[in-house]
């Protein structure tokens, strides 16, 4: 039997947006605010799958390949902190409908395939800092970060040599924006 992998579906961020976010984060948050995610790891999770066997991964990939959703523009114009989960995040004041529909579909497919899905509503966000256990001042994003989302990605999450690494395993296109 093949080994299981820790998997999640997410949206990747363009490299130049990641660089701008990391620069903004370094300007506004001190080292004791929390543990910054590496630039390469910045992403927006759509559905967390947990530990998945090779067989289940292939079934989930087939289902993902059947999704016919339009692309959308993602604007990162909101930021905040969740003290319970100890994260500082970036998000959208008005998440696009296409994003919410895509996450709904992937979460429903995951749930039907036996991957536990939290009953909590989906709050699309990009985690910037983890272990942010004390309240910090969150400035508004300095300017609008907007970019077209034309695909979604299946990532493997690994913890190796004290570091978290996210490796893209597969990706699927969204339909061209109207
Ligand atoms: O980008 P964020 O931080 O929202 O928090 C984990 C991360 O999402 C989330 O999956 C993404 C990649 O690791 N995650 C990890 N364990 C989880 C769990 N048990 C989880 N989401 C839900 N349930």
mmCIF file with all atom_site columns, C-alpha atoms and ligand atoms in Angstrom:
data_model
loop_
_atom_site.group_PDB
_atom_site.id
_atom_site.type_symbol
_atom_site.label_atom_id
_atom_site.label_alt_id
_atom_site.label_comp_id
_atom_site.label_asym_id
_atom_site.label_entity_id
_atom_site.label_seq_id
_atom_site.pdbx_PDB_ins_code
_atom_site.Cartn_x
_atom_site.Cartn_y
_atom_site.Cartn_z
_atom_site.occupancy
_atom_site.B_iso_or_equiv
_atom_site.pdbx_formal_charge
_atom_site.auth_seq_id
_atom_site.auth_comp_id
_atom_site.auth_asym_id
_atom_site.auth_atom_id
_atom_site.pdbx_PDB_model_num
ATOM   1   C CA  . UNK A 1 1   ? 0.000   0.000  0.000   1.00 0.00 ? 1   UNK A CA  1
ATOM   2   C CA  . UNK A 1 2   ? 1.331   3.468  -0.863  1.00 0.00 ? 2   UNK A CA  1
ATOM   3   C CA  . UNK A 1 3   ? 2.243   5.835  1.960   1.00 0.00 ? 3   UNK A CA  1
ATOM   4   C CA  . UNK A 1 4   ? -0.192  8.564  2.903   1.00 0.00 ? 4   UNK A CA  1
ATOM   5   C CA  . UNK A 1 5   ? 0.530   12.232 2.291   1.00 0.00 ? 5   UNK A CA  1
ATOM   6   C CA  . UNK A 1 6   ? -0.713  15.318 4.063   1.00 0.00 ? 6   UNK A CA  1
ATOM   7   C CA  . UNK A 1 7   ? -2.567  17.232 1.340   1.00 0.00 ? 7   UNK A CA  1
ATOM   8   C CA  . UNK A 1 8   ? -4.529  20.401 0.747   1.00 0.00 ? 8   UNK A CA  1
ATOM   9   C CA  . UNK A 1 9   ? -6.007  22.325 -2.177  1.00 0.00 ? 9   UNK A CA  1
ATOM   10  C CA  . UNK A 1 10  ? -5.011  25.967 -2.395  1.00 0.00 ? 10  UNK A CA  1
ATOM   11  C CA  . UNK A 1 11  ? -4.504  28.979 -4.571  1.00 0.00 ? 11  UNK A CA  1
ATOM   12  C CA  . UNK A 1 12  ? -0.912  29.927 -5.250  1.00 0.00 ? 12  UNK A CA  1
ATOM   13  C CA  . UNK A 1 13  ? 0.168   33.575 -5.192  1.00 0.00 ? 13  UNK A CA  1
ATOM   14  C CA  . UNK A 1 14  ? 2.204   35.164 -7.980  1.00 0.00 ? 14  UNK A CA  1
ATOM   15  C CA  . UNK A 1 15  ? 5.846   35.567 -7.020  1.00 0.00 ? 15  UNK A CA  1
ATOM   16  C CA  . UNK A 1 16  ? 5.810   39.377 -7.228  1.00 0.00 ? 16  UNK A CA  1
ATOM   17  C CA  . UNK A 1 17  ? 2.780   39.593 -4.929  1.00 0.00 ? 17  UNK A CA  1
ATOM   18  C CA  . UNK A 1 18  ? 4.485   37.265 -2.439  1.00 0.00 ? 18  UNK A CA  1
ATOM   19  C CA  . UNK A 1 19  ? 7.557   39.496 -2.484  1.00 0.00 ? 19  UNK A CA  1
ATOM   20  C CA  . UNK A 1 20  ? 5.443   42.627 -1.859  1.00 0.00 ? 20  UNK A CA  1
ATOM   21  C CA  . UNK A 1 21  ? 3.552   40.940 0.979   1.00 0.00 ? 21  UNK A CA  1
ATOM   22  C CA  . UNK A 1 22  ? 6.780   39.809 2.642   1.00 0.00 ? 22  UNK A CA  1
ATOM   23  C CA  . UNK A 1 23  ? 8.198   43.332 2.386   1.00 0.00 ? 23  UNK A CA  1
ATOM   24  C CA  . UNK A 1 24  ? 5.020   44.851 3.875   1.00 0.00 ? 24  UNK A CA  1
ATOM   25  C CA  . UNK A 1 25  ? 5.017   42.221 6.655   1.00 0.00 ? 25  UNK A CA  1
ATOM   26  C CA  . UNK A 1 26  ? 8.647   42.964 7.569   1.00 0.00 ? 26  UNK A CA  1
ATOM   27  C CA  . UNK A 1 27  ? 7.863   46.692 7.755   1.00 0.00 ? 27  UNK A CA  1
ATOM   28  C CA  . UNK A 1 28  ? 4.819   46.328 10.011  1.00 0.00 ? 28  UNK A CA  1
ATOM   29  C CA  . UNK A 1 29  ? 5.399   43.348 12.320  1.00 0.00 ? 29  UNK A CA  1
ATOM   30  C CA  . UNK A 1 30  ? 8.216   42.927 14.800  1.00 0.00 ? 30  UNK A CA  1
ATOM   31  C CA  . UNK A 1 31  ? 9.989   39.602 15.281  1.00 0.00 ? 31  UNK A CA  1
ATOM   32  C CA  . UNK A 1 32  ? 8.016   38.821 18.452  1.00 0.00 ? 32  UNK A CA  1
ATOM   33  C CA  . UNK A 1 33  ? 4.620   39.243 16.718  1.00 0.00 ? 33  UNK A CA  1
ATOM   34  C CA  . UNK A 1 34  ? 4.675   35.650 15.449  1.00 0.00 ? 34  UNK A CA  1
ATOM   35  C CA  . UNK A 1 35  ? 6.401   33.153 13.217  1.00 0.00 ? 35  UNK A CA  1
ATOM   36  C CA  . UNK A 1 36  ? 6.404   34.358 9.600   1.00 0.00 ? 36  UNK A CA  1
ATOM   37  C CA  . UNK A 1 37  ? 5.563   31.886 6.849   1.00 0.00 ? 37  UNK A CA  1
ATOM   38  C CA  . UNK A 1 38  ? 8.314   31.581 4.253   1.00 0.00 ? 38  UNK A CA  1
ATOM   39  C CA  . UNK A 1 39  ? 7.532   33.577 1.099   1.00 0.00 ? 39  UNK A CA  1
ATOM   40  C CA  . UNK A 1 40  ? 7.395   30.361 -0.942  1.00 0.00 ? 40  UNK A CA  1
ATOM   41  C CA  . UNK A 1 41  ? 4.741   28.970 1.416   1.00 0.00 ? 41  UNK A CA  1
ATOM   42  C CA  . UNK A 1 42  ? 2.239   31.838 1.184   1.00 0.00 ? 42  UNK A CA  1
ATOM   43  C CA  . UNK A 1 43  ? -1.025  30.446 -0.210  1.00 0.00 ? 43  UNK A CA  1
ATOM   44  C CA  . UNK A 1 44  ? -4.790  30.567 0.230   1.00 0.00 ? 44  UNK A CA  1
ATOM   45  C CA  . UNK A 1 45  ? -6.145  27.218 1.439   1.00 0.00 ? 45  UNK A CA  1
ATOM   46  C CA  . UNK A 1 46  ? -9.333  26.043 -0.302  1.00 0.00 ? 46  UNK A CA  1
ATOM   47  C CA  . UNK A 1 47  ? -9.737  22.645 1.363   1.00 0.00 ? 47  UNK A CA  1
ATOM   48  C CA  . UNK A 1 48  ? -7.568  20.793 3.847   1.00 0.00 ? 48  UNK A CA  1
ATOM   49  C CA  . UNK A 1 49  ? -7.595  17.036 3.209   1.00 0.00 ? 49  UNK A CA  1
ATOM   50  C CA  . UNK A 1 50  ? -5.394  15.651 5.995   1.00 0.00 ? 50  UNK A CA  1
ATOM   51  C CA  . UNK A 1 51  ? -3.453  12.416 5.567   1.00 0.00 ? 51  UNK A CA  1
ATOM   52  C CA  . UNK A 1 52  ? -4.579  10.753 2.370   1.00 0.00 ? 52  UNK A CA  1
ATOM   53  C CA  . UNK A 1 53  ? -3.613  7.387  0.837   1.00 0.00 ? 53  UNK A CA  1
ATOM   54  C CA  . UNK A 1 54  ? -2.366  7.196  -2.757  1.00 0.00 ? 54  UNK A CA  1
ATOM   55  C CA  . UNK A 1 55  ? -5.658  5.616  -3.799  1.00 0.00 ? 55  UNK A CA  1
ATOM   56  C CA  . UNK A 1 56  ? -7.752  8.345  -2.227  1.00 0.00 ? 56  UNK A CA  1
ATOM   57  C CA  . UNK A 1 57  ? -5.438  11.017 -3.657  1.00 0.00 ? 57  UNK A CA  1
ATOM   58  C CA  . UNK A 1 58  ? -6.068  9.684  -7.187  1.00 0.00 ? 58  UNK A CA  1
ATOM   59  C CA  . UNK A 1 59  ? -9.833  9.653  -6.587  1.00 0.00 ? 59  UNK A CA  1
ATOM   60  C CA  . UNK A 1 60  ? -9.721  13.244 -5.298  1.00 0.00 ? 60  UNK A CA  1
ATOM   61  C CA  . UNK A 1 61  ? -7.607  14.318 -8.272  1.00 0.00 ? 61  UNK A CA  1
ATOM   62  C CA  . UNK A 1 62  ? -10.163 12.816 -10.660 1.00 0.00 ? 62  UNK A CA  1
ATOM   63  C CA  . UNK A 1 63  ? -12.960 14.696 -8.960  1.00 0.00 ? 63  UNK A CA  1
ATOM   64  C CA  . UNK A 1 64  ? -10.953 17.944 -8.995  1.00 0.00 ? 64  UNK A CA  1
ATOM   65  C CA  . UNK A 1 65  ? -10.411 17.463 -12.739 1.00 0.00 ? 65  UNK A CA  1
ATOM   66  C CA  . UNK A 1 66  ? -14.176 17.540 -13.277 1.00 0.00 ? 66  UNK A CA  1
ATOM   67  C CA  . UNK A 1 67  ? -14.566 21.011 -11.802 1.00 0.00 ? 67  UNK A CA  1
ATOM   68  C CA  . UNK A 1 68  ? -15.562 23.581 -14.429 1.00 0.00 ? 68  UNK A CA  1
ATOM   69  C CA  . UNK A 1 69  ? -15.409 26.884 -12.624 1.00 0.00 ? 69  UNK A CA  1
ATOM   70  C CA  . UNK A 1 70  ? -14.644 30.346 -13.961 1.00 0.00 ? 70  UNK A CA  1
ATOM   71  C CA  . UNK A 1 71  ? -11.473 32.128 -12.943 1.00 0.00 ? 71  UNK A CA  1
ATOM   72  C CA  . UNK A 1 72  ? -11.708 35.282 -10.846 1.00 0.00 ? 72  UNK A CA  1
ATOM   73  C CA  . UNK A 1 73  ? -9.720  38.236 -9.626  1.00 0.00 ? 73  UNK A CA  1
ATOM   74  C CA  . UNK A 1 74  ? -8.536  38.094 -6.034  1.00 0.00 ? 74  UNK A CA  1
ATOM   75  C CA  . UNK A 1 75  ? -8.003  41.399 -4.250  1.00 0.00 ? 75  UNK A CA  1
ATOM   76  C CA  . UNK A 1 76  ? -6.165  41.349 -0.923  1.00 0.00 ? 76  UNK A CA  1
ATOM   77  C CA  . UNK A 1 77  ? -7.486  44.458 0.789   1.00 0.00 ? 77  UNK A CA  1
ATOM   78  C CA  . UNK A 1 78  ? -8.103  43.189 4.325   1.00 0.00 ? 78  UNK A CA  1
ATOM   79  C CA  . UNK A 1 79  ? -5.903  41.994 7.182   1.00 0.00 ? 79  UNK A CA  1
ATOM   80  C CA  . UNK A 1 80  ? -6.549  40.767 10.696  1.00 0.00 ? 80  UNK A CA  1
ATOM   81  C CA  . UNK A 1 81  ? -5.654  38.451 13.537  1.00 0.00 ? 81  UNK A CA  1
ATOM   82  C CA  . UNK A 1 82  ? -7.432  35.412 14.953  1.00 0.00 ? 82  UNK A CA  1
ATOM   83  C CA  . UNK A 1 83  ? -6.238  35.029 18.501  1.00 0.00 ? 83  UNK A CA  1
ATOM   84  C CA  . UNK A 1 84  ? -7.798  31.586 18.913  1.00 0.00 ? 84  UNK A CA  1
ATOM   85  C CA  . UNK A 1 85  ? -5.844  30.084 16.054  1.00 0.00 ? 85  UNK A CA  1
ATOM   86  C CA  . UNK A 1 86  ? -2.979  32.529 16.691  1.00 0.00 ? 86  UNK A CA  1
ATOM   87  C CA  . UNK A 1 87  ? -2.636  33.683 13.097  1.00 0.00 ? 87  UNK A CA  1
ATOM   88  C CA  . UNK A 1 88  ? -2.257  37.030 11.386  1.00 0.00 ? 88  UNK A CA  1
ATOM   89  C CA  . UNK A 1 89  ? -3.819  36.929 7.948   1.00 0.00 ? 89  UNK A CA  1
ATOM   90  C CA  . UNK A 1 90  ? -4.541  38.769 4.719   1.00 0.00 ? 90  UNK A CA  1
ATOM   91  C CA  . UNK A 1 91  ? -7.870  38.467 2.963   1.00 0.00 ? 91  UNK A CA  1
ATOM   92  C CA  . UNK A 1 92  ? -10.557 40.134 0.883   1.00 0.00 ? 92  UNK A CA  1
ATOM   93  C CA  . UNK A 1 93  ? -13.315 42.410 2.126   1.00 0.00 ? 93  UNK A CA  1
ATOM   94  C CA  . UNK A 1 94  ? -15.527 40.904 -0.550  1.00 0.00 ? 94  UNK A CA  1
ATOM   95  C CA  . UNK A 1 95  ? -14.288 37.453 -1.517  1.00 0.00 ? 95  UNK A CA  1
ATOM   96  C CA  . UNK A 1 96  ? -15.239 36.750 -5.145  1.00 0.00 ? 96  UNK A CA  1
ATOM   97  C CA  . UNK A 1 97  ? -18.131 34.359 -5.669  1.00 0.00 ? 97  UNK A CA  1
ATOM   98  C CA  . UNK A 1 98  ? -15.913 32.155 -7.849  1.00 0.00 ? 98  UNK A CA  1
ATOM   99  C CA  . UNK A 1 99  ? -13.536 31.637 -4.938  1.00 0.00 ? 99  UNK A CA  1
ATOM   100 C CA  . UNK A 1 100 ? -16.325 30.679 -2.529  1.00 0.00 ? 100 UNK A CA  1
ATOM   101 C CA  . UNK A 1 101 ? -17.888 28.300 -5.070  1.00 0.00 ? 101 UNK A CA  1
ATOM   102 C CA  . UNK A 1 102 ? -14.560 26.638 -5.811  1.00 0.00 ? 102 UNK A CA  1
ATOM   103 C CA  . UNK A 1 103 ? -13.832 26.088 -2.116  1.00 0.00 ? 103 UNK A CA  1
ATOM   104 C CA  . UNK A 1 104 ? -17.391 24.772 -1.559  1.00 0.00 ? 104 UNK A CA  1
ATOM   105 C CA  . UNK A 1 105 ? -16.987 22.238 -4.348  1.00 0.00 ? 105 UNK A CA  1
ATOM   106 C CA  . UNK A 1 106 ? -13.585 21.022 -3.190  1.00 0.00 ? 106 UNK A CA  1
ATOM   107 C CA  . UNK A 1 107 ? -14.743 20.779 0.404   1.00 0.00 ? 107 UNK A CA  1
ATOM   108 C CA  . UNK A 1 108 ? -17.886 18.866 -0.602  1.00 0.00 ? 108 UNK A CA  1
ATOM   109 C CA  . UNK A 1 109 ? -15.852 16.451 -2.746  1.00 0.00 ? 109 UNK A CA  1
ATOM   110 C CA  . UNK A 1 110 ? -13.370 15.999 0.117   1.00 0.00 ? 110 UNK A CA  1
ATOM   111 C CA  . UNK A 1 111 ? -16.129 15.364 2.614   1.00 0.00 ? 111 UNK A CA  1
ATOM   112 C CA  . UNK A 1 112 ? -17.846 12.815 0.334   1.00 0.00 ? 112 UNK A CA  1
ATOM   113 C CA  . UNK A 1 113 ? -14.475 11.097 -0.073  1.00 0.00 ? 113 UNK A CA  1
ATOM   114 C CA  . UNK A 1 114 ? -14.129 10.726 3.685   1.00 0.00 ? 114 UNK A CA  1
ATOM   115 C CA  . UNK A 1 115 ? -11.796 13.668 4.450   1.00 0.00 ? 115 UNK A CA  1
ATOM   116 C CA  . UNK A 1 116 ? -13.084 15.379 7.556   1.00 0.00 ? 116 UNK A CA  1
ATOM   117 C CA  . UNK A 1 117 ? -14.128 18.977 6.877   1.00 0.00 ? 117 UNK A CA  1
ATOM   118 C CA  . UNK A 1 118 ? -14.500 21.435 9.708   1.00 0.00 ? 118 UNK A CA  1
ATOM   119 C CA  . UNK A 1 119 ? -18.113 22.579 10.100  1.00 0.00 ? 119 UNK A CA  1
ATOM   120 C CA  . UNK A 1 120 ? -16.861 26.133 10.547  1.00 0.00 ? 120 UNK A CA  1
ATOM   121 C CA  . UNK A 1 121 ? -17.648 28.448 7.644   1.00 0.00 ? 121 UNK A CA  1
ATOM   122 C CA  . UNK A 1 122 ? -14.903 28.996 5.101   1.00 0.00 ? 122 UNK A CA  1
ATOM   123 C CA  . UNK A 1 123 ? -12.996 32.238 5.733   1.00 0.00 ? 123 UNK A CA  1
ATOM   124 C CA  . UNK A 1 124 ? -10.645 32.667 2.804   1.00 0.00 ? 124 UNK A CA  1
ATOM   125 C CA  . UNK A 1 125 ? -7.309  33.984 4.050   1.00 0.00 ? 125 UNK A CA  1
ATOM   126 C CA  . UNK A 1 126 ? -3.585  33.906 3.548   1.00 0.00 ? 126 UNK A CA  1
ATOM   127 C CA  . UNK A 1 127 ? -1.746  33.151 6.765   1.00 0.00 ? 127 UNK A CA  1
ATOM   128 C CA  . UNK A 1 128 ? 1.138   35.589 7.278   1.00 0.00 ? 128 UNK A CA  1
ATOM   129 C CA  . UNK A 1 129 ? 2.220   34.784 10.851  1.00 0.00 ? 129 UNK A CA  1
ATOM   130 C CA  . UNK A 1 130 ? 1.639   31.721 13.005  1.00 0.00 ? 130 UNK A CA  1
ATOM   131 C CA  . UNK A 1 131 ? 1.962   31.545 16.812  1.00 0.00 ? 131 UNK A CA  1
ATOM   132 C CA  . UNK A 1 132 ? 0.738   35.147 17.004  1.00 0.00 ? 132 UNK A CA  1
ATOM   133 C CA  . UNK A 1 133 ? -0.528  34.650 20.546  1.00 0.00 ? 133 UNK A CA  1
ATOM   134 C CA  . UNK A 1 134 ? -0.713  38.266 21.711  1.00 0.00 ? 134 UNK A CA  1
ATOM   135 C CA  . UNK A 1 135 ? -2.807  40.924 20.034  1.00 0.00 ? 135 UNK A CA  1
ATOM   136 C CA  . UNK A 1 136 ? -0.817  42.982 17.575  1.00 0.00 ? 136 UNK A CA  1
ATOM   137 C CA  . UNK A 1 137 ? -1.647  46.152 15.733  1.00 0.00 ? 137 UNK A CA  1
ATOM   138 C CA  . UNK A 1 138 ? -2.739  45.217 12.210  1.00 0.00 ? 138 UNK A CA  1
ATOM   139 C CA  . UNK A 1 139 ? -2.304  47.987 9.650   1.00 0.00 ? 139 UNK A CA  1
ATOM   140 C CA  . UNK A 1 140 ? -4.493  47.949 6.549   1.00 0.00 ? 140 UNK A CA  1
ATOM   141 C CA  . UNK A 1 141 ? -2.709  46.510 3.538   1.00 0.00 ? 141 UNK A CA  1
ATOM   142 C CA  . UNK A 1 142 ? -0.648  49.369 2.148   1.00 0.00 ? 142 UNK A CA  1
ATOM   143 C CA  . UNK A 1 143 ? -2.110  49.168 -1.325  1.00 0.00 ? 143 UNK A CA  1
ATOM   144 C CA  . UNK A 1 144 ? -4.323  46.858 -3.261  1.00 0.00 ? 144 UNK A CA  1
ATOM   145 C CA  . UNK A 1 145 ? -2.863  43.532 -4.215  1.00 0.00 ? 145 UNK A CA  1
ATOM   146 C CA  . UNK A 1 146 ? -4.975  42.183 -7.035  1.00 0.00 ? 146 UNK A CA  1
ATOM   147 C CA  . UNK A 1 147 ? -4.274  39.298 -9.340  1.00 0.00 ? 147 UNK A CA  1
ATOM   148 C CA  . UNK A 1 148 ? -6.144  36.924 -11.644 1.00 0.00 ? 148 UNK A CA  1
ATOM   149 C CA  . UNK A 1 149 ? -6.631  33.371 -10.385 1.00 0.00 ? 149 UNK A CA  1
ATOM   150 C CA  . UNK A 1 150 ? -6.579  30.959 -13.303 1.00 0.00 ? 150 UNK A CA  1
ATOM   151 C CA  . UNK A 1 151 ? -5.875  27.652 -11.579 1.00 0.00 ? 151 UNK A CA  1
ATOM   152 C CA  . UNK A 1 152 ? -5.958  25.776 -8.295  1.00 0.00 ? 152 UNK A CA  1
ATOM   153 C CA  . UNK A 1 153 ? -3.274  23.516 -6.918  1.00 0.00 ? 153 UNK A CA  1
ATOM   154 C CA  . UNK A 1 154 ? -2.977  20.321 -4.867  1.00 0.00 ? 154 UNK A CA  1
ATOM   155 C CA  . UNK A 1 155 ? -0.127  20.666 -2.360  1.00 0.00 ? 155 UNK A CA  1
ATOM   156 C CA  . UNK A 1 156 ? 1.685   18.201 -0.158  1.00 0.00 ? 156 UNK A CA  1
ATOM   157 C CA  . UNK A 1 157 ? 2.660   19.541 3.256   1.00 0.00 ? 157 UNK A CA  1
ATOM   158 C CA  . UNK A 1 158 ? 5.860   18.111 4.731   1.00 0.00 ? 158 UNK A CA  1
ATOM   159 C CA  . UNK A 1 159 ? 7.774   18.901 7.869   1.00 0.00 ? 159 UNK A CA  1
ATOM   160 C CA  . UNK A 1 160 ? 11.438  18.205 7.151   1.00 0.00 ? 160 UNK A CA  1
ATOM   161 C CA  . UNK A 1 161 ? 14.522  19.271 9.090   1.00 0.00 ? 161 UNK A CA  1
ATOM   162 C CA  . UNK A 1 162 ? 12.481  21.626 11.245  1.00 0.00 ? 162 UNK A CA  1
ATOM   163 C CA  . UNK A 1 163 ? 10.864  23.348 8.267   1.00 0.00 ? 163 UNK A CA  1
ATOM   164 C CA  . UNK A 1 164 ? 7.446   23.160 6.648   1.00 0.00 ? 164 UNK A CA  1
ATOM   165 C CA  . UNK A 1 165 ? 7.560   22.693 2.928   1.00 0.00 ? 165 UNK A CA  1
ATOM   166 C CA  . UNK A 1 166 ? 4.597   22.822 0.543   1.00 0.00 ? 166 UNK A CA  1
ATOM   167 C CA  . UNK A 1 167 ? 5.154   21.001 -2.739  1.00 0.00 ? 167 UNK A CA  1
ATOM   168 C CA  . UNK A 1 168 ? 2.698   21.401 -5.629  1.00 0.00 ? 168 UNK A CA  1
ATOM   169 C CA  . UNK A 1 169 ? 1.665   17.934 -6.861  1.00 0.00 ? 169 UNK A CA  1
ATOM   170 C CA  . UNK A 1 170 ? -0.983  18.778 -9.437  1.00 0.00 ? 170 UNK A CA  1
ATOM   171 C CA  . UNK A 1 171 ? -2.877  21.791 -10.796 1.00 0.00 ? 171 UNK A CA  1
ATOM   172 C CA  . UNK A 1 172 ? -6.128  22.389 -12.693 1.00 0.00 ? 172 UNK A CA  1
ATOM   173 C CA  . UNK A 1 173 ? -7.116  25.369 -14.822 1.00 0.00 ? 173 UNK A CA  1
ATOM   174 C CA  . UNK A 1 174 ? -10.174 27.493 -14.155 1.00 0.00 ? 174 UNK A CA  1
ATOM   175 C CA  . UNK A 1 175 ? -12.194 28.702 -17.129 1.00 0.00 ? 175 UNK A CA  1
ATOM   176 C CA  . UNK A 1 176 ? -11.087 31.980 -18.670 1.00 0.00 ? 176 UNK A CA  1
ATOM   177 C CA  . UNK A 1 177 ? -12.695 34.979 -16.958 1.00 0.00 ? 177 UNK A CA  1
ATOM   178 C CA  . UNK A 1 178 ? -15.626 36.442 -18.934 1.00 0.00 ? 178 UNK A CA  1
HETATM 179 O O1  . LIG B 2 .   ? -3.200  28.506 5.183   1.00 0.00 ? 1   LIG B O1  1
HETATM 180 P P1  . LIG B 2 .   ? -3.845  28.106 6.450   1.00 0.00 ? 1   LIG B P1  1
HETATM 181 O O2  . LIG B 2 .   ? -3.010  28.340 7.654   1.00 0.00 ? 1   LIG B O2  1
HETATM 182 O O3  . LIG B 2 .   ? -5.227  28.563 6.588   1.00 0.00 ? 1   LIG B O3  1
HETATM 183 O O4  . LIG B 2 .   ? -3.773  25.752 8.799   1.00 0.00 ? 1   LIG B O4  1
HETATM 184 C C1  . LIG B 2 .   ? -3.334  24.891 7.784   1.00 0.00 ? 1   LIG B C1  1
HETATM 185 C C2  . LIG B 2 .   ? -3.048  25.598 6.503   1.00 0.00 ? 1   LIG B C2  1
HETATM 186 O O5  . LIG B 2 .   ? -4.041  26.550 6.273   1.00 0.00 ? 1   LIG B O5  1
HETATM 187 C C3  . LIG B 2 .   ? -4.479  24.021 7.342   1.00 0.00 ? 1   LIG B C3  1
HETATM 188 O O6  . LIG B 2 .   ? -4.121  23.574 6.057   1.00 0.00 ? 1   LIG B O6  1
HETATM 189 C C4  . LIG B 2 .   ? -3.242  24.496 5.469   1.00 0.00 ? 1   LIG B C4  1
HETATM 190 C C5  . LIG B 2 .   ? -1.960  23.823 5.054   1.00 0.00 ? 1   LIG B C5  1
HETATM 191 O O7  . LIG B 2 .   ? -1.357  23.218 6.163   1.00 0.00 ? 1   LIG B O7  1
HETATM 192 N N1  . LIG B 2 .   ? -4.687  22.920 8.261   1.00 0.00 ? 1   LIG B N1  1
HETATM 193 C C6  . LIG B 2 .   ? -3.731  22.183 8.863   1.00 0.00 ? 1   LIG B C6  1
HETATM 194 N N2  . LIG B 2 .   ? -4.305  21.260 9.668   1.00 0.00 ? 1   LIG B N2  1
HETATM 195 C C7  . LIG B 2 .   ? -5.640  21.421 9.558   1.00 0.00 ? 1   LIG B C7  1
HETATM 196 C C8  . LIG B 2 .   ? -6.774  20.776 10.112  1.00 0.00 ? 1   LIG B C8  1
HETATM 197 N N3  . LIG B 2 .   ? -6.650  19.729 10.946  1.00 0.00 ? 1   LIG B N3  1
HETATM 198 C C9  . LIG B 2 .   ? -5.883  22.497 8.665   1.00 0.00 ? 1   LIG B C9  1
HETATM 199 N N4  . LIG B 2 .   ? -7.113  22.924 8.349   1.00 0.00 ? 1   LIG B N4  1
HETATM 200 C C10 . LIG B 2 .   ? -8.138  22.250 8.928   1.00 0.00 ? 1   LIG B C10 1
HETATM 201 N N5  . LIG B 2 .   ? -7.992  21.219 9.769   1.00 0.00 ? 1   LIG B N5  1
#
